Short mmCIF file of C-alpha atoms in Angstrom, two decimals:
data_model
loop_
_atom_site.label_atom_id
_atom_site.label_comp_id
_atom_site.label_asym_id
_atom_site.label_seq_id
_atom_site.Cartn_x
_atom_site.Cartn_y
_atom_site.Cartn_z
CA MET O 9 67.44 -17.81 -2.01
CA MET O 10 63.96 -16.37 -2.21
CA ARG O 11 63.38 -14.27 -5.30
CA GLN O 12 62.50 -10.58 -4.96
CA GLY O 13 58.96 -11.12 -6.30
CA ALA O 14 58.34 -13.92 -3.85
CA ARG O 15 59.69 -11.81 -0.97
CA ASN O 16 57.37 -8.95 -1.96
CA PHE O 17 54.43 -11.36 -2.04
CA VAL O 18 55.25 -12.65 1.44
CA ARG O 19 55.58 -9.12 2.80
CA ARG O 20 52.29 -8.09 1.18
CA PHE O 21 50.52 -11.20 2.50
CA SER O 22 51.93 -10.58 5.99
CA ARG O 23 50.70 -6.99 5.95
CA LEU O 24 47.23 -8.10 4.81
CA ALA O 25 47.11 -10.81 7.46
CA ALA O 26 48.16 -8.36 10.16
CA ALA O 27 45.57 -5.86 8.98
CA ALA O 28 42.89 -8.57 9.01
CA GLU O 29 43.85 -9.56 12.56
CA THR O 30 43.75 -5.93 13.66
CA SER O 31 40.36 -5.43 12.00
CA SER O 32 39.04 -8.65 13.53
CA ALA O 33 40.30 -7.65 16.96
CA ALA O 34 38.52 -4.30 16.64
CA VAL O 35 35.17 -5.96 16.07
CA PRO O 36 33.44 -6.96 19.32
CA ARG O 37 32.81 -10.65 19.80
CA MET O 38 29.19 -11.72 19.57
CA PRO O 39 27.87 -13.72 22.55
CA ALA O 40 28.18 -17.47 22.18
CA PHE O 41 25.10 -19.25 20.86
CA ASP O 42 24.64 -22.99 20.52
CA HIS O 43 22.85 -23.26 17.19
CA VAL O 44 24.09 -24.33 13.77
CA PRO O 45 21.90 -23.09 10.92
CA LEU O 46 20.73 -25.56 8.29
CA PRO O 47 22.63 -25.57 4.99
CA TYR O 48 21.05 -23.15 2.53
CA ASP O 49 20.76 -24.14 -1.11
CA GLY O 50 18.12 -21.64 -2.21
CA PRO O 51 18.46 -18.68 -4.57
CA SER O 52 21.04 -16.00 -3.84
CA ALA O 53 20.30 -12.50 -2.57
CA ALA O 54 20.94 -11.16 -6.08
CA GLU O 55 18.44 -13.56 -7.65
CA ILE O 56 15.78 -12.78 -5.03
CA ALA O 57 16.34 -9.05 -5.54
CA ARG O 58 15.89 -9.50 -9.30
CA LYS O 59 12.58 -11.35 -8.84
CA ARG O 60 11.42 -8.87 -6.24
CA ALA O 61 12.08 -5.97 -8.61
CA GLU O 62 10.18 -7.72 -11.41
CA TYR O 63 7.23 -9.30 -9.61
CA LEU O 64 6.65 -7.41 -6.35
CA SER O 65 5.32 -3.93 -5.69
CA PRO O 66 7.76 -1.10 -6.47
CA SER O 67 6.66 0.49 -3.18
CA LEU O 68 8.70 -2.09 -1.25
CA PHE O 69 11.93 -0.78 0.18
CA HIS O 70 14.79 -2.32 2.15
CA PHE O 71 17.54 -1.51 4.57
CA TYR O 72 21.23 -1.49 3.56
CA SER O 73 23.00 -0.77 0.27
CA LYS O 74 23.18 -4.53 -0.31
CA PRO O 75 19.99 -6.01 1.19
CA LEU O 76 20.41 -9.10 3.37
CA ASN O 77 18.97 -12.46 2.44
CA ILE O 78 17.75 -13.74 5.82
CA VAL O 79 17.04 -17.47 5.68
CA GLU O 80 16.82 -18.67 9.30
CA GLY O 81 16.10 -17.37 12.77
CA LYS O 82 16.59 -18.71 16.28
CA ARG O 83 15.73 -16.84 19.48
CA GLN O 84 17.33 -13.36 19.23
CA TYR O 85 19.49 -14.21 16.23
CA LEU O 86 19.08 -14.28 12.45
CA PHE O 87 21.19 -16.05 9.82
CA ASP O 88 21.88 -15.05 6.22
CA GLU O 89 22.38 -17.26 3.17
CA HIS O 90 26.04 -17.77 4.05
CA GLY O 91 25.27 -18.92 7.60
CA ARG O 92 26.48 -15.67 9.15
CA ARG O 93 24.79 -14.85 12.47
CA TYR O 94 23.30 -11.44 13.31
CA LEU O 95 21.97 -10.09 16.58
CA ASP O 96 18.40 -8.99 15.87
CA ALA O 97 17.61 -5.74 17.66
CA PHE O 98 14.55 -4.95 15.52
CA ALA O 99 12.48 -8.18 15.78
CA GLY O 100 10.70 -7.73 12.49
CA ILE O 101 9.46 -4.27 13.59
CA ALA O 102 8.69 -5.11 17.23
CA THR O 103 6.87 -8.28 16.20
CA VAL O 104 8.94 -11.26 17.34
CA CYS O 105 8.45 -11.20 21.12
CA CYS O 106 9.23 -14.79 22.20
CA GLY O 107 12.22 -15.16 19.92
CA HIS O 108 12.48 -16.48 16.38
CA CYS O 109 11.05 -19.96 15.85
CA HIS O 110 10.34 -20.56 19.52
CA PRO O 111 9.76 -24.34 19.77
CA ASP O 112 6.60 -24.05 21.89
CA VAL O 113 4.97 -21.70 19.38
CA VAL O 114 6.15 -23.74 16.40
CA ASP O 115 4.86 -26.96 17.97
CA ALA O 116 1.46 -25.40 18.72
CA ILE O 117 1.11 -24.17 15.14
CA ALA O 118 2.27 -27.48 13.66
CA ALA O 119 -0.07 -29.51 15.88
CA GLN O 120 -3.03 -27.33 14.90
CA ALA O 121 -2.05 -27.46 11.21
CA ARG O 122 -2.04 -31.26 11.30
CA ARG O 123 -5.52 -31.29 12.84
CA LEU O 124 -7.32 -28.33 11.22
CA GLN O 125 -5.82 -25.31 9.44
CA HIS O 126 -9.02 -23.43 8.71
CA SER O 127 -12.76 -23.81 8.85
CA THR O 128 -14.81 -20.69 9.64
CA VAL O 129 -16.09 -18.94 12.74
CA LEU O 130 -19.55 -20.06 11.58
CA TYR O 131 -18.61 -23.38 13.23
CA LEU O 132 -17.37 -23.89 16.77
CA ASN O 133 -13.71 -24.52 17.54
CA HIS O 134 -11.98 -24.32 20.90
CA ALA O 135 -8.80 -22.58 19.66
CA ILE O 136 -10.43 -19.17 19.18
CA ALA O 137 -12.39 -19.34 22.44
CA ASP O 138 -9.39 -20.47 24.50
CA PHE O 139 -7.20 -17.67 23.17
CA ALA O 140 -9.90 -15.01 23.59
CA GLU O 141 -10.36 -16.04 27.23
CA ALA O 142 -6.61 -15.95 27.92
CA LEU O 143 -6.24 -12.60 26.17
CA ALA O 144 -9.14 -11.02 28.05
CA SER O 145 -7.56 -12.09 31.35
CA LYS O 146 -4.62 -9.79 30.54
CA LEU O 147 -6.78 -6.68 30.32
CA PRO O 148 -8.23 -4.52 33.10
CA GLY O 149 -11.81 -3.62 33.93
CA ASP O 150 -14.59 -4.70 31.62
CA LEU O 151 -12.35 -5.12 28.57
CA LYS O 152 -13.21 -8.72 27.77
CA VAL O 153 -14.87 -9.03 24.35
CA VAL O 154 -12.40 -9.90 21.59
CA PHE O 155 -12.63 -9.44 17.82
CA PHE O 156 -9.81 -11.08 15.88
CA THR O 157 -8.28 -9.55 12.75
CA ASN O 158 -5.22 -10.23 10.60
CA SER O 159 -3.15 -7.11 11.27
CA GLY O 160 -2.81 -3.93 13.29
CA THR O 161 -4.22 -1.86 10.45
CA GLU O 162 -7.38 -3.99 10.42
CA ALA O 163 -7.63 -3.77 14.21
CA ASN O 164 -7.43 0.02 14.19
CA GLU O 165 -9.91 0.26 11.30
CA LEU O 166 -12.39 -1.80 13.29
CA ALA O 167 -11.82 0.18 16.49
CA ILE O 168 -12.47 3.51 14.76
CA LEU O 169 -15.59 2.07 13.11
CA MET O 170 -16.91 0.85 16.46
CA ALA O 171 -16.27 4.23 18.12
CA ARG O 172 -18.18 6.02 15.38
CA LEU O 173 -21.09 3.60 15.54
CA TYR O 174 -21.31 3.64 19.33
CA THR O 175 -21.22 7.43 19.72
CA GLY O 176 -23.09 8.41 16.57
CA SER O 177 -20.30 10.91 15.90
CA HIS O 178 -17.79 10.92 13.05
CA ASP O 179 -15.00 13.07 14.52
CA VAL O 180 -11.87 11.29 15.73
CA ILE O 181 -8.85 12.87 17.40
CA SER O 182 -5.38 11.44 16.97
CA LEU O 183 -1.89 12.78 17.63
CA ARG O 184 0.49 14.34 15.16
CA ASN O 185 3.44 12.10 14.30
CA SER O 186 1.28 9.01 14.94
CA TYR O 187 0.98 5.93 12.76
CA HIS O 188 -2.11 3.71 12.93
CA GLY O 189 -2.08 1.90 9.58
CA ASN O 190 -2.43 2.45 5.86
CA ALA O 191 -6.05 1.62 5.02
CA ALA O 192 -8.85 4.14 4.50
CA GLY O 193 -9.73 5.02 8.10
CA THR O 194 -6.33 4.44 9.64
CA MET O 195 -4.53 6.52 7.02
CA GLY O 196 -6.72 9.40 8.13
CA ALA O 197 -5.72 8.81 11.75
CA THR O 198 -2.05 8.54 10.80
CA ALA O 199 -0.39 11.95 11.01
CA GLN O 200 2.80 11.86 8.98
CA LYS O 201 2.86 12.90 5.32
CA ASN O 202 5.34 10.09 4.62
CA TRP O 203 2.56 7.52 5.06
CA LYS O 204 -0.44 9.35 3.59
CA PHE O 205 -1.76 9.19 0.01
CA ASN O 206 -3.94 11.86 -1.58
CA VAL O 207 -7.28 10.14 -0.99
CA VAL O 208 -10.37 11.16 0.96
CA GLN O 209 -9.60 11.11 4.69
CA SER O 210 -12.45 12.67 6.60
CA GLY O 211 -13.37 13.37 10.18
CA VAL O 212 -9.94 13.18 11.82
CA HIS O 213 -8.35 16.02 13.80
CA HIS O 214 -4.66 15.83 14.73
CA ALA O 215 -3.72 17.23 18.12
CA VAL O 216 -0.32 18.71 18.95
CA ASN O 217 1.99 15.84 19.80
CA PRO O 218 2.97 15.70 23.51
CA ASP O 219 6.60 14.98 22.60
CA PRO O 220 8.97 15.75 25.50
CA TYR O 221 11.98 16.09 23.13
CA ARG O 222 10.69 17.96 20.09
CA GLY O 223 7.28 19.15 21.31
CA ALA O 224 6.40 22.83 21.59
CA PHE O 225 5.70 22.54 25.34
CA GLY O 226 8.37 20.06 26.39
CA SER O 227 6.83 17.71 28.98
CA ASP O 228 4.03 20.07 30.04
CA ALA O 229 1.01 17.77 29.68
CA GLU O 230 -1.58 20.40 30.56
CA LYS O 231 -0.54 22.70 27.72
CA TYR O 232 -0.79 19.87 25.19
CA VAL O 233 -4.22 18.86 26.50
CA ARG O 234 -5.53 22.40 25.94
CA ASP O 235 -5.15 21.67 22.22
CA VAL O 236 -7.39 18.60 22.56
CA GLN O 237 -10.04 20.73 24.27
CA GLU O 238 -9.77 23.41 21.59
CA ILE O 239 -10.15 20.82 18.82
CA ILE O 240 -13.36 19.64 20.48
CA GLU O 241 -14.67 23.19 20.90
CA PHE O 242 -13.61 24.72 17.59
CA GLY O 243 -13.24 21.76 15.22
CA THR O 244 -16.27 19.60 16.06
CA THR O 245 -19.89 19.86 17.16
CA GLY O 246 -18.69 19.43 20.70
CA HIS O 247 -19.26 15.70 20.50
CA VAL O 248 -16.59 13.29 19.22
CA ALA O 249 -16.39 9.61 18.36
CA GLY O 250 -13.07 8.99 20.01
CA PHE O 251 -9.41 9.57 20.65
CA ILE O 252 -6.76 7.13 19.41
CA SER O 253 -3.15 7.14 20.56
CA GLU O 254 -0.10 5.02 21.20
CA ALA O 255 1.55 5.21 24.62
CA ILE O 256 4.86 5.17 22.75
CA GLN O 257 4.84 6.16 19.08
CA GLY O 258 6.67 3.39 17.23
CA VAL O 259 6.92 4.45 13.58
CA GLY O 260 7.07 8.03 14.86
CA GLY O 261 10.48 7.31 16.41
CA ILE O 262 9.83 5.74 19.85
CA VAL O 263 8.29 8.95 21.16
CA GLU O 264 6.95 8.66 24.70
CA VAL O 265 3.78 10.60 25.45
CA SER O 266 4.41 13.23 28.14
CA PRO O 267 3.68 11.97 31.69
CA GLY O 268 0.21 12.93 32.83
CA TYR O 269 -1.08 13.59 29.31
CA LEU O 270 -3.23 10.52 28.69
CA PRO O 271 -5.36 10.78 31.87
CA LEU O 272 -6.14 14.43 31.07
CA ALA O 273 -6.79 13.77 27.38
CA TYR O 274 -9.04 10.81 28.18
CA GLU O 275 -11.06 13.02 30.54
CA LYS O 276 -11.58 15.72 27.89
CA VAL O 277 -12.61 13.19 25.24
CA ARG O 278 -15.03 11.33 27.51
CA ASN O 279 -16.61 14.61 28.58
CA ALA O 280 -17.30 15.15 24.87
CA GLY O 281 -18.98 11.73 24.60
CA GLY O 282 -16.03 10.00 22.94
CA LEU O 283 -14.33 6.66 23.44
CA CYS O 284 -10.62 6.25 24.17
CA ILE O 285 -8.72 3.83 21.94
CA ALA O 286 -5.28 2.54 22.97
CA ASP O 287 -3.19 1.44 19.99
CA GLU O 288 -1.00 -1.29 21.50
CA VAL O 289 0.15 -2.76 18.18
CA GLN O 290 3.83 -2.13 19.00
CA ALA O 291 3.97 -1.37 22.74
CA GLY O 292 1.76 -4.24 23.87
CA PHE O 293 2.54 -7.78 24.96
CA ALA O 294 5.12 -7.10 27.68
CA ARG O 295 7.44 -5.06 25.46
CA VAL O 296 7.52 -2.07 27.83
CA GLY O 297 8.65 -4.37 30.64
CA SER O 298 7.15 -2.61 33.65
CA HIS O 299 3.63 -3.51 32.46
CA PHE O 300 1.99 -5.83 29.96
CA TRP O 301 0.42 -2.91 28.05
CA GLY O 302 1.83 0.51 27.25
CA PHE O 303 -1.30 2.35 28.39
CA GLU O 304 -0.87 0.89 31.88
CA THR O 305 2.28 2.98 32.34
CA HIS O 306 0.01 6.05 32.30
CA GLY O 307 -2.57 4.73 34.76
CA VAL O 308 -5.48 4.82 32.30
CA VAL O 309 -8.07 2.25 31.22
CA PRO O 310 -9.17 2.64 27.58
CA ASP O 311 -12.57 1.78 26.15
CA ILE O 312 -11.04 -0.11 23.22
CA VAL O 313 -7.60 -1.71 22.88
CA THR O 314 -6.04 -2.71 19.56
CA MET O 315 -3.12 -5.09 19.15
CA ALA O 316 -1.10 -7.09 16.62
CA LYS O 317 2.64 -7.73 16.01
CA GLY O 318 3.75 -9.34 19.31
CA ILE O 319 0.39 -11.08 19.70
CA GLY O 320 1.50 -13.88 17.38
CA ASN O 321 5.33 -13.71 17.32
CA GLY O 322 5.16 -13.26 13.54
CA ILE O 323 1.82 -14.89 12.73
CA PRO O 324 -0.61 -12.67 10.76
CA LEU O 325 -2.84 -11.88 13.72
CA GLY O 326 -4.44 -8.85 15.33
CA ALA O 327 -7.25 -8.15 17.76
CA VAL O 328 -9.61 -5.55 19.14
CA VAL O 329 -10.73 -5.88 22.76
CA THR O 330 -13.58 -3.82 24.19
CA THR O 331 -16.48 -3.93 26.64
CA PRO O 332 -19.65 -6.01 26.16
CA GLU O 333 -21.70 -2.83 25.78
CA ILE O 334 -19.54 -1.31 23.04
CA ALA O 335 -19.22 -4.68 21.28
CA GLN O 336 -22.98 -4.72 20.70
CA VAL O 337 -22.70 -2.06 17.96
CA LEU O 338 -21.46 -4.65 15.47
CA THR O 339 -24.72 -6.58 15.79
CA ARG O 340 -26.59 -3.80 13.95
CA ARG O 341 -25.39 -5.29 10.67
CA CYS O 342 -23.28 -8.30 9.69
CA TYR O 343 -19.62 -8.03 10.66
CA PHE O 344 -17.37 -10.81 9.40
CA ASN O 345 -13.69 -11.52 8.93
CA THR O 346 -12.87 -14.70 7.02
CA PHE O 347 -9.47 -15.33 8.60
CA GLY O 348 -9.94 -13.46 11.88
CA GLY O 349 -9.85 -16.10 14.61
CA ASN O 350 -8.39 -18.74 12.32
CA PRO O 351 -7.59 -21.91 14.38
CA LEU O 352 -3.97 -21.94 13.23
CA CYS O 353 -3.31 -18.33 14.25
CA THR O 354 -5.20 -18.43 17.55
CA ALA O 355 -3.47 -21.65 18.60
CA GLY O 356 -0.17 -19.91 17.95
CA GLY O 357 -1.32 -16.79 19.80
CA LEU O 358 -2.23 -18.79 22.89
CA ALA O 359 1.20 -20.45 22.81
CA VAL O 360 2.82 -16.99 22.72
CA LEU O 361 0.98 -15.93 25.88
CA LYS O 362 2.08 -19.11 27.64
CA VAL O 363 5.73 -18.59 26.66
CA LEU O 364 5.69 -14.98 27.87
CA GLU O 365 4.53 -16.17 31.27
CA LYS O 366 6.62 -19.34 31.51
CA GLU O 367 9.89 -17.63 30.60
CA LYS O 368 9.11 -14.39 32.48
CA LEU O 369 9.87 -12.35 29.39
CA GLN O 370 8.13 -9.24 30.71
CA GLU O 371 10.50 -9.23 33.67
CA ASN O 372 13.43 -9.75 31.30
CA ALA O 373 12.28 -6.82 29.14
CA PHE O 374 12.22 -4.62 32.24
CA VAL O 375 15.58 -5.70 33.70
CA VAL O 376 17.63 -5.96 30.50
CA GLY O 377 15.79 -3.07 28.84
CA SER O 378 16.61 -0.78 31.79
CA TYR O 379 20.23 -1.92 31.66
CA LEU O 380 20.41 -1.28 27.92
CA LYS O 381 18.87 2.18 28.28
CA ASP O 382 21.42 3.11 30.95
CA ARG O 383 24.24 2.00 28.66
CA LEU O 384 22.73 3.97 25.76
CA ARG O 385 22.74 7.06 27.96
CA GLY O 386 26.42 6.40 28.55
CA LEU O 387 26.94 6.50 24.78
CA GLN O 388 25.02 9.76 24.67
CA GLU O 389 27.60 11.32 27.00
CA LYS O 390 30.37 10.11 24.70
CA HIS O 391 28.89 10.89 21.29
CA GLU O 392 27.64 14.40 20.53
CA ILE O 393 25.56 13.03 17.65
CA ILE O 394 23.13 11.36 20.09
CA GLY O 395 20.49 13.97 20.84
CA ASP O 396 18.07 11.86 22.86
CA VAL O 397 17.68 8.42 24.43
CA ARG O 398 14.11 7.43 25.26
CA GLY O 399 11.60 4.64 25.66
CA THR O 400 11.15 1.87 28.16
CA GLY O 401 11.75 -1.86 28.33
CA PHE O 402 12.54 -3.19 24.88
CA MET O 403 10.98 -0.27 23.06
CA LEU O 404 13.90 2.15 22.97
CA GLY O 405 14.84 5.02 20.69
CA VAL O 406 18.12 6.81 20.04
CA GLU O 407 17.75 10.03 18.05
CA LEU O 408 20.76 11.21 16.06
CA VAL O 409 21.25 14.93 15.42
CA THR O 410 24.09 16.91 13.87
CA ASP O 411 23.45 19.81 16.26
CA ARG O 412 22.07 19.21 19.75
CA GLN O 413 20.86 22.79 20.18
CA GLN O 414 19.03 22.95 16.84
CA LYS O 415 18.14 19.23 16.95
CA THR O 416 19.06 18.94 13.27
CA PRO O 417 18.17 15.41 12.10
CA ALA O 418 21.20 13.28 11.19
CA LYS O 419 19.50 11.52 8.27
CA GLU O 420 22.55 10.38 6.31
CA GLU O 421 24.63 9.62 9.37
CA ILE O 422 22.15 7.09 10.73
CA CYS O 423 22.23 5.18 7.43
CA HIS O 424 26.02 4.98 7.56
CA ALA O 425 25.89 3.88 11.20
CA MET O 426 23.40 1.13 10.37
CA GLU O 427 25.67 -0.15 7.60
CA HIS O 428 28.61 -0.26 10.01
CA MET O 429 26.54 -2.07 12.62
CA LYS O 430 25.30 -4.61 10.10
CA ASP O 431 28.89 -5.28 9.02
CA MET O 432 29.71 -6.04 12.67
CA GLY O 433 26.72 -8.35 13.06
CA VAL O 434 23.93 -6.18 14.51
CA LEU O 435 20.59 -5.44 12.84
CA VAL O 436 18.60 -2.48 14.13
CA GLY O 437 15.67 -0.45 12.82
CA LYS O 438 15.18 3.23 12.18
CA GLY O 439 12.19 5.54 12.07
CA GLY O 440 10.84 8.89 13.14
CA PHE O 441 9.42 11.57 10.86
CA TYR O 442 12.95 12.46 9.72
CA GLY O 443 14.23 8.88 9.63
CA ASN O 444 16.97 9.69 12.14
CA VAL O 445 15.98 7.54 15.13
CA PHE O 446 17.32 4.08 15.93
CA ARG O 447 14.34 1.87 16.79
CA ILE O 448 15.65 -0.72 19.25
CA THR O 449 12.91 -3.33 19.67
CA PRO O 450 14.57 -6.75 20.08
CA PRO O 451 12.92 -10.07 20.93
CA LEU O 452 12.11 -10.15 24.65
CA CYS O 453 14.67 -12.93 25.22
CA PHE O 454 17.51 -10.42 24.58
CA THR O 455 20.20 -10.83 27.27
CA LYS O 456 22.59 -8.49 29.08
CA GLU O 457 25.42 -10.03 27.05
CA ASP O 458 23.51 -9.12 23.90
CA ALA O 459 23.02 -5.60 25.24
CA ASP O 460 26.75 -5.22 25.91
CA PHE O 461 27.59 -6.45 22.41
CA PHE O 462 25.01 -4.07 20.92
CA ILE O 463 26.50 -1.11 22.81
CA GLU O 464 30.06 -1.96 21.75
CA VAL O 465 29.00 -2.21 18.11
CA MET O 466 27.00 1.05 18.18
CA ASP O 467 29.90 2.80 19.90
CA ILE O 468 32.31 1.77 17.13
CA ALA O 469 29.78 2.62 14.39
CA LEU O 470 29.19 6.12 15.75
CA SER O 471 32.94 6.65 16.14
CA LYS O 472 33.34 6.04 12.40
CA LEU O 473 30.97 8.84 11.41
#
């Protein structure tokens, strides 16, 4: 006969097994994916965290109570040190557009690295010229002169400098809640205290943000534009250097500019002698789906366009594109960027453009992104904590609030929801001034099956709050 202790052990084991089965059954099944990650024999997450704390800047922060050690990526998936797969709905902050480690991009980079990693733009090389030509073909009007940089911050710094030089004016207008970088000029243009240090930031005026959800005038574009006109009349000499804006504020929480605002704002700024700068660092490169650039959704043509992130699928690469006339201002002195236009990066950038076209990823962003947004709106009807669903294509935002009428930011709740989602295999970003907005910016190869899995996981996570 079985002893009492043994019987108790069997009962306890059976209960645990049943509980595990129930828990497993409650977790949605991730879409099948034919990839086996390489064995990982590197340092553990704990060891990396220890070194990071000792040797890296204390300003670095991370998601999750126990930060993930991500060691491999493939298409829309990431793998941790244990080989566990995660659906990536953040794409390295809207950066990985073609998918992680896309073979065409990897092959182009490797081929260029074997031939020539770096020389200098003081010599000729076809890689930079080929990419500049291909990039210019994606832009409207006379936007066809390209300056390469290493990041979005550098691109926006250069754009603001060019606007000031071209117009002879110092005053720049940007939008409240915007983020344009964290260097000297771009920190001034950024309009969130979370990202600003107490250093000299001169000549920037922040207009009322045309935010349809939290803005003072809802979606009334004309009322918001009056503020731009008043800034020009009361805050400047009447002449300005330029106006810089995102079509969709990324760091600001996927905030869409009110329909009709940009054409009116551009008109006011140009009447005051200023240039219009479109910051496409996050919204550009087919992410919005319906168009290749975010500004195109508003029917405007900027004077200067800045870009980074998706331009290289993760390569340190940025660019400023403008007209031949405006580009001439940089010939007044010497302008140089050691790594801007590096053969390795521009070869990779050209490969990214080719993949976007070959795999019709813009179309996919539109079709699957629209489907995902509709399903998110379904969750909004089910969960009172969802105050707003917004964005377009694969640049979507879900704002969590504890009170829909007061729009009280659900700061703690979103952190708990992210932890739950991570535990079920989904990685997503967050942002917004209050840190209460899900930033859903997956690689553009995200599928409808991925979208369904994402919705199931978010649904369960929100139900646990």
